[in-house]
Amino acid sequence: EVKENPTKGKKVSVSIISSILDVSSHEWDSCALDATGPEKFNPFLSHGFLSSLEETGCAVKETGWMPSHIIAKDESENILGVAPLYLKSHSYGEFVFDHSWADAYYSFGARYYPKFQCCVPFTPVTGPRILVRNTSFKDQVFDVIVTALKDLTAKSQVSSLHITFPSEAEWYKLKDRGFLQRIGMQYHWKNRNYKSFDEFLMDMKQSKRKNIRQERKK
């Protein structure tokens, strides 16, 4: 357990838990809700979703996803922030293809796995990864968790720490804290209030409509 003093008179302890079930859903979801805002709540950051991945054996040590979640508390044991973290023995289920990095490590006689991955397993959905309660010292709690992530990576002697699909605000904040940046591209489909599939097709050129209709008949 690491202790920091992010603000005057405020001590924050940081610990690692081996299962999200070690923290209550109310406390975890309160952090997630404050991090995203109630109007943009991300269900993939919820305790229910992440715990289901552990309880069904999807994101567990045996499948190469060893939970190592970060929990930050104040002196009264109130949770101030959390971060979903996994010790990975492979790169599957991340939707970030870093096999060339692994090959580069091996070509120099170094070991790429295990590595730490701060993410939502199997879910390439952008959102905050360091989930902090909305307090007057939330920026300091954010820094404490980032420091804890770095310290854990160094202490564990793993190759690297990856924070994937963070929010844009986090992306910039993490750069200021020494992280290398990576840019990915996604294509998102949006429903423009289409009343039917045919109405959706009418937004396309005739040739594309024809191809899609032929494909659907196969």
Tab-separated table of C-alpha atoms in Angstrom:
chain	number	residue	atom	x	y	z
A	1	GLU	CA	0.000	0.000	0.000
A	2	VAL	CA	1.338	3.411	-1.004
A	3	LYS	CA	0.423	6.631	0.779
A	4	GLU	CA	0.475	10.083	-0.748
A	5	ASN	CA	-0.456	13.618	0.356
A	6	PRO	CA	-2.240	15.173	-2.628
A	7	THR	CA	-3.602	18.116	-0.649
A	8	LYS	CA	-2.979	19.745	2.676
A	9	GLY	CA	-4.401	17.565	5.429
A	10	LYS	CA	-5.620	14.932	2.972
A	11	LYS	CA	-3.937	11.546	2.817
A	12	VAL	CA	-4.758	9.088	0.072
A	13	SER	CA	-3.875	5.403	0.288
A	14	VAL	CA	-3.570	3.338	-2.874
A	15	SER	CA	-4.034	-0.413	-2.901
A	16	ILE	CA	-4.390	-3.214	-5.445
A	17	ILE	CA	-7.252	-5.696	-5.418
A	18	SER	CA	-7.228	-9.042	-7.218
A	19	SER	CA	-10.947	-8.936	-7.996
A	20	ILE	CA	-13.445	-6.162	-8.565
A	21	LEU	CA	-15.730	-8.103	-6.224
A	22	ASP	CA	-13.534	-6.832	-3.378
A	23	VAL	CA	-15.134	-3.393	-3.768
A	24	SER	CA	-18.842	-2.637	-3.612
A	25	SER	CA	-20.738	-1.890	-6.794
A	26	HIS	CA	-22.009	1.364	-5.265
A	27	GLU	CA	-18.505	2.676	-4.586
A	28	TRP	CA	-17.108	1.643	-7.975
A	29	ASP	CA	-20.086	2.968	-9.919
A	30	SER	CA	-19.983	6.264	-8.011
A	31	CYS	CA	-16.448	6.778	-9.312
A	32	ALA	CA	-17.456	5.798	-12.847
A	33	LEU	CA	-20.497	8.073	-12.790
A	34	ASP	CA	-18.504	11.069	-11.555
A	35	ALA	CA	-15.784	10.422	-14.155
A	36	THR	CA	-18.189	10.400	-17.100
A	37	GLY	CA	-21.058	12.571	-15.890
A	38	PRO	CA	-24.616	11.222	-15.488
A	39	GLU	CA	-25.598	12.183	-19.030
A	40	LYS	CA	-22.722	10.180	-20.537
A	41	PHE	CA	-22.528	7.202	-18.200
A	42	ASN	CA	-20.572	4.386	-19.836
A	43	PRO	CA	-22.069	0.969	-18.950
A	44	PHE	CA	-18.813	-0.784	-19.836
A	45	LEU	CA	-17.126	0.968	-16.902
A	46	SER	CA	-19.749	-0.264	-14.465
A	47	HIS	CA	-19.102	-2.737	-11.684
A	48	GLY	CA	-21.782	-5.002	-13.137
A	49	PHE	CA	-20.097	-5.316	-16.520
A	50	LEU	CA	-16.535	-5.707	-15.241
A	51	SER	CA	-17.534	-8.148	-12.503
A	52	SER	CA	-19.420	-10.266	-15.048
A	53	LEU	CA	-16.173	-10.669	-17.012
A	54	GLU	CA	-14.488	-12.030	-13.899
A	55	GLU	CA	-17.364	-14.185	-12.667
A	56	THR	CA	-17.798	-15.871	-16.056
A	57	GLY	CA	-14.073	-16.603	-16.315
A	58	CYS	CA	-13.465	-14.262	-19.255
A	59	ALA	CA	-11.083	-11.775	-17.616
A	60	VAL	CA	-9.205	-13.842	-15.045
A	61	LYS	CA	-5.649	-15.051	-14.487
A	62	GLU	CA	-6.329	-18.357	-16.256
A	63	THR	CA	-7.225	-16.561	-19.499
A	64	GLY	CA	-4.294	-14.147	-19.354
A	65	TRP	CA	-6.238	-11.297	-17.718
A	66	MET	CA	-5.110	-11.117	-14.086
A	67	PRO	CA	-7.162	-8.401	-12.317
A	68	SER	CA	-4.978	-5.885	-10.473
A	69	HIS	CA	-7.384	-2.999	-10.010
A	70	ILE	CA	-6.199	0.224	-8.375
A	71	ILE	CA	-8.224	1.625	-5.474
A	72	ALA	CA	-7.589	5.045	-3.883
A	73	LYS	CA	-9.087	5.825	-0.457
A	74	ASP	CA	-9.013	8.676	2.019
A	75	GLU	CA	-8.239	8.374	5.722
A	76	SER	CA	-11.850	7.412	6.440
A	77	GLU	CA	-11.713	4.522	3.932
A	78	ASN	CA	-13.935	6.354	1.460
A	79	ILE	CA	-13.065	5.419	-2.113
A	80	LEU	CA	-11.888	8.455	-4.073
A	81	GLY	CA	-10.900	6.778	-7.320
A	82	VAL	CA	-10.439	3.459	-9.109
A	83	ALA	CA	-8.774	2.169	-12.269
A	84	PRO	CA	-9.480	-1.158	-14.020
A	85	LEU	CA	-6.083	-2.805	-14.449
A	86	TYR	CA	-4.999	-6.228	-15.678
A	87	LEU	CA	-1.692	-8.065	-15.836
A	88	LYS	CA	-1.672	-9.518	-19.351
A	89	SER	CA	0.237	-12.525	-20.676
A	90	HIS	CA	-0.835	-11.853	-24.293
A	91	SER	CA	-2.362	-9.112	-26.453
A	92	TYR	CA	-5.692	-10.717	-27.314
A	93	GLY	CA	-8.986	-9.001	-26.559
A	94	GLU	CA	-7.531	-5.480	-26.571
A	95	PHE	CA	-8.291	-4.345	-30.145
A	96	VAL	CA	-4.819	-2.783	-30.183
A	97	PHE	CA	-2.402	-4.755	-32.306
A	98	ASP	CA	0.983	-4.464	-30.641
A	99	HIS	CA	2.461	-7.754	-31.812
A	100	SER	CA	5.183	-5.848	-33.668
A	101	TRP	CA	6.237	-4.351	-30.334
A	102	ALA	CA	6.429	-7.835	-28.857
A	103	ASP	CA	8.533	-8.985	-31.821
A	104	ALA	CA	10.854	-6.001	-31.358
A	105	TYR	CA	11.331	-6.873	-27.681
A	106	TYR	CA	12.106	-10.494	-28.494
A	107	SER	CA	14.542	-9.546	-31.268
A	108	PHE	CA	16.582	-7.682	-28.654
A	109	GLY	CA	16.388	-10.558	-26.205
A	110	ALA	CA	13.853	-8.828	-23.962
A	111	ARG	CA	10.499	-10.053	-22.659
A	112	TYR	CA	7.326	-8.189	-23.667
A	113	TYR	CA	4.878	-10.235	-21.610
A	114	PRO	CA	3.589	-9.839	-19.006
A	115	LYS	CA	2.471	-6.229	-19.345
A	116	PHE	CA	-0.069	-4.067	-17.553
A	117	GLN	CA	-3.226	-3.049	-19.382
A	118	CYS	CA	-5.556	-0.374	-17.992
A	119	CYS	CA	-8.676	-0.930	-20.052
A	120	VAL	CA	-12.092	-2.518	-20.419
A	121	PRO	CA	-11.468	-6.077	-21.670
A	122	PHE	CA	-12.802	-7.022	-25.113
A	123	THR	CA	-14.393	-3.582	-25.511
A	124	PRO	CA	-12.870	-0.925	-27.822
A	125	VAL	CA	-15.171	1.802	-26.509
A	126	THR	CA	-13.606	5.151	-25.642
A	127	GLY	CA	-14.082	6.398	-22.107
A	128	PRO	CA	-12.221	7.427	-18.967
A	129	ARG	CA	-9.943	4.800	-17.494
A	130	ILE	CA	-8.963	6.545	-14.270
A	131	LEU	CA	-12.286	6.963	-12.505
A	132	VAL	CA	-12.173	9.676	-9.859
A	133	ARG	CA	-14.881	11.071	-7.592
A	134	ASN	CA	-15.888	14.671	-8.237
A	135	THR	CA	-14.174	16.374	-5.298
A	136	SER	CA	-12.254	19.615	-4.937
A	137	PHE	CA	-8.999	17.615	-5.100
A	138	LYS	CA	-9.902	15.215	-7.944
A	139	ASP	CA	-6.891	16.267	-10.036
A	140	GLN	CA	-4.577	15.328	-7.202
A	141	VAL	CA	-6.283	11.939	-6.806
A	142	PHE	CA	-5.843	11.416	-10.553
A	143	ASP	CA	-2.118	12.089	-10.168
A	144	VAL	CA	-1.865	9.719	-7.207
A	145	ILE	CA	-3.411	6.892	-9.245
A	146	VAL	CA	-1.168	7.613	-12.243
A	147	THR	CA	1.872	7.558	-9.958
A	148	ALA	CA	0.681	4.278	-8.451
A	149	LEU	CA	0.307	2.765	-11.933
A	150	LYS	CA	3.841	3.790	-12.850
A	151	ASP	CA	5.295	2.595	-9.546
A	152	LEU	CA	3.538	-0.765	-9.832
A	153	THR	CA	4.855	-1.219	-13.369
A	154	ALA	CA	8.417	-0.505	-12.263
A	155	LYS	CA	8.169	-2.627	-9.118
A	156	SER	CA	6.694	-5.578	-11.011
A	157	GLN	CA	9.472	-5.378	-13.622
A	158	VAL	CA	7.046	-5.828	-16.502
A	159	SER	CA	7.760	-4.460	-19.958
A	160	SER	CA	5.186	-1.706	-20.103
A	161	LEU	CA	1.929	-0.097	-19.016
A	162	HIS	CA	-0.816	0.585	-21.555
A	163	ILE	CA	-3.918	2.733	-21.044
A	164	THR	CA	-6.094	2.032	-24.051
A	165	PHE	CA	-9.128	3.864	-25.449
A	166	PRO	CA	-9.041	6.654	-22.829
A	167	SER	CA	-11.156	9.769	-23.108
A	168	GLU	CA	-9.697	12.671	-25.074
A	169	ALA	CA	-9.198	14.673	-21.873
A	170	GLU	CA	-7.280	11.783	-20.299
A	171	TRP	CA	-5.247	11.346	-23.475
A	172	TYR	CA	-3.877	14.877	-23.110
A	173	LYS	CA	-3.426	14.653	-19.338
A	174	LEU	CA	-1.478	11.409	-19.625
A	175	LYS	CA	0.834	12.952	-22.215
A	176	ASP	CA	1.682	15.667	-19.691
A	177	ARG	CA	2.525	12.907	-17.226
A	178	GLY	CA	5.042	11.210	-19.492
A	179	PHE	CA	2.953	8.717	-21.461
A	180	LEU	CA	3.561	8.115	-25.157
A	181	GLN	CA	0.514	8.880	-27.283
A	182	ARG	CA	-1.071	6.664	-29.886
A	183	ILE	CA	-3.818	7.585	-32.333
A	184	GLY	CA	-6.327	5.033	-33.577
A	185	MET	CA	-9.230	5.340	-35.994
A	186	GLN	CA	-12.744	3.995	-35.587
A	187	TYR	CA	-15.814	4.133	-37.808
A	188	HIS	CA	-19.101	4.667	-35.973
A	189	TRP	CA	-22.539	4.150	-37.488
A	190	LYS	CA	-25.233	6.576	-36.338
A	191	ASN	CA	-28.945	6.105	-36.711
A	192	ARG	CA	-30.377	9.280	-38.254
A	193	ASN	CA	-33.881	8.402	-37.106
A	194	TYR	CA	-34.350	5.856	-39.877
A	195	LYS	CA	-37.797	4.294	-39.728
A	196	SER	CA	-36.741	1.201	-41.667
A	197	PHE	CA	-33.764	-0.461	-43.309
A	198	ASP	CA	-35.004	0.664	-46.723
A	199	GLU	CA	-35.037	4.255	-45.521
A	200	PHE	CA	-31.432	3.838	-44.409
A	201	LEU	CA	-30.517	2.515	-47.859
A	202	MET	CA	-32.034	5.572	-49.511
A	203	ASP	CA	-29.163	7.640	-48.103
A	204	MET	CA	-26.782	5.694	-50.343
A	205	LYS	CA	-25.975	5.738	-54.007
A	206	GLN	CA	-28.051	3.427	-56.177
A	207	SER	CA	-25.115	1.094	-56.831
A	208	LYS	CA	-24.454	0.604	-53.124
A	209	ARG	CA	-28.134	0.015	-52.386
A	210	LYS	CA	-28.182	-2.653	-55.074
A	211	ASN	CA	-25.069	-4.389	-53.733
A	212	ILE	CA	-26.389	-4.473	-50.172
A	213	ARG	CA	-29.773	-5.854	-51.241
A	214	GLN	CA	-28.102	-8.551	-53.303
A	215	GLU	CA	-25.825	-9.442	-50.404
A	216	ARG	CA	-28.771	-9.762	-48.024
A	217	LYS	CA	-30.490	-12.221	-50.373
A	218	LYS	CA	-27.599	-14.706	-50.179
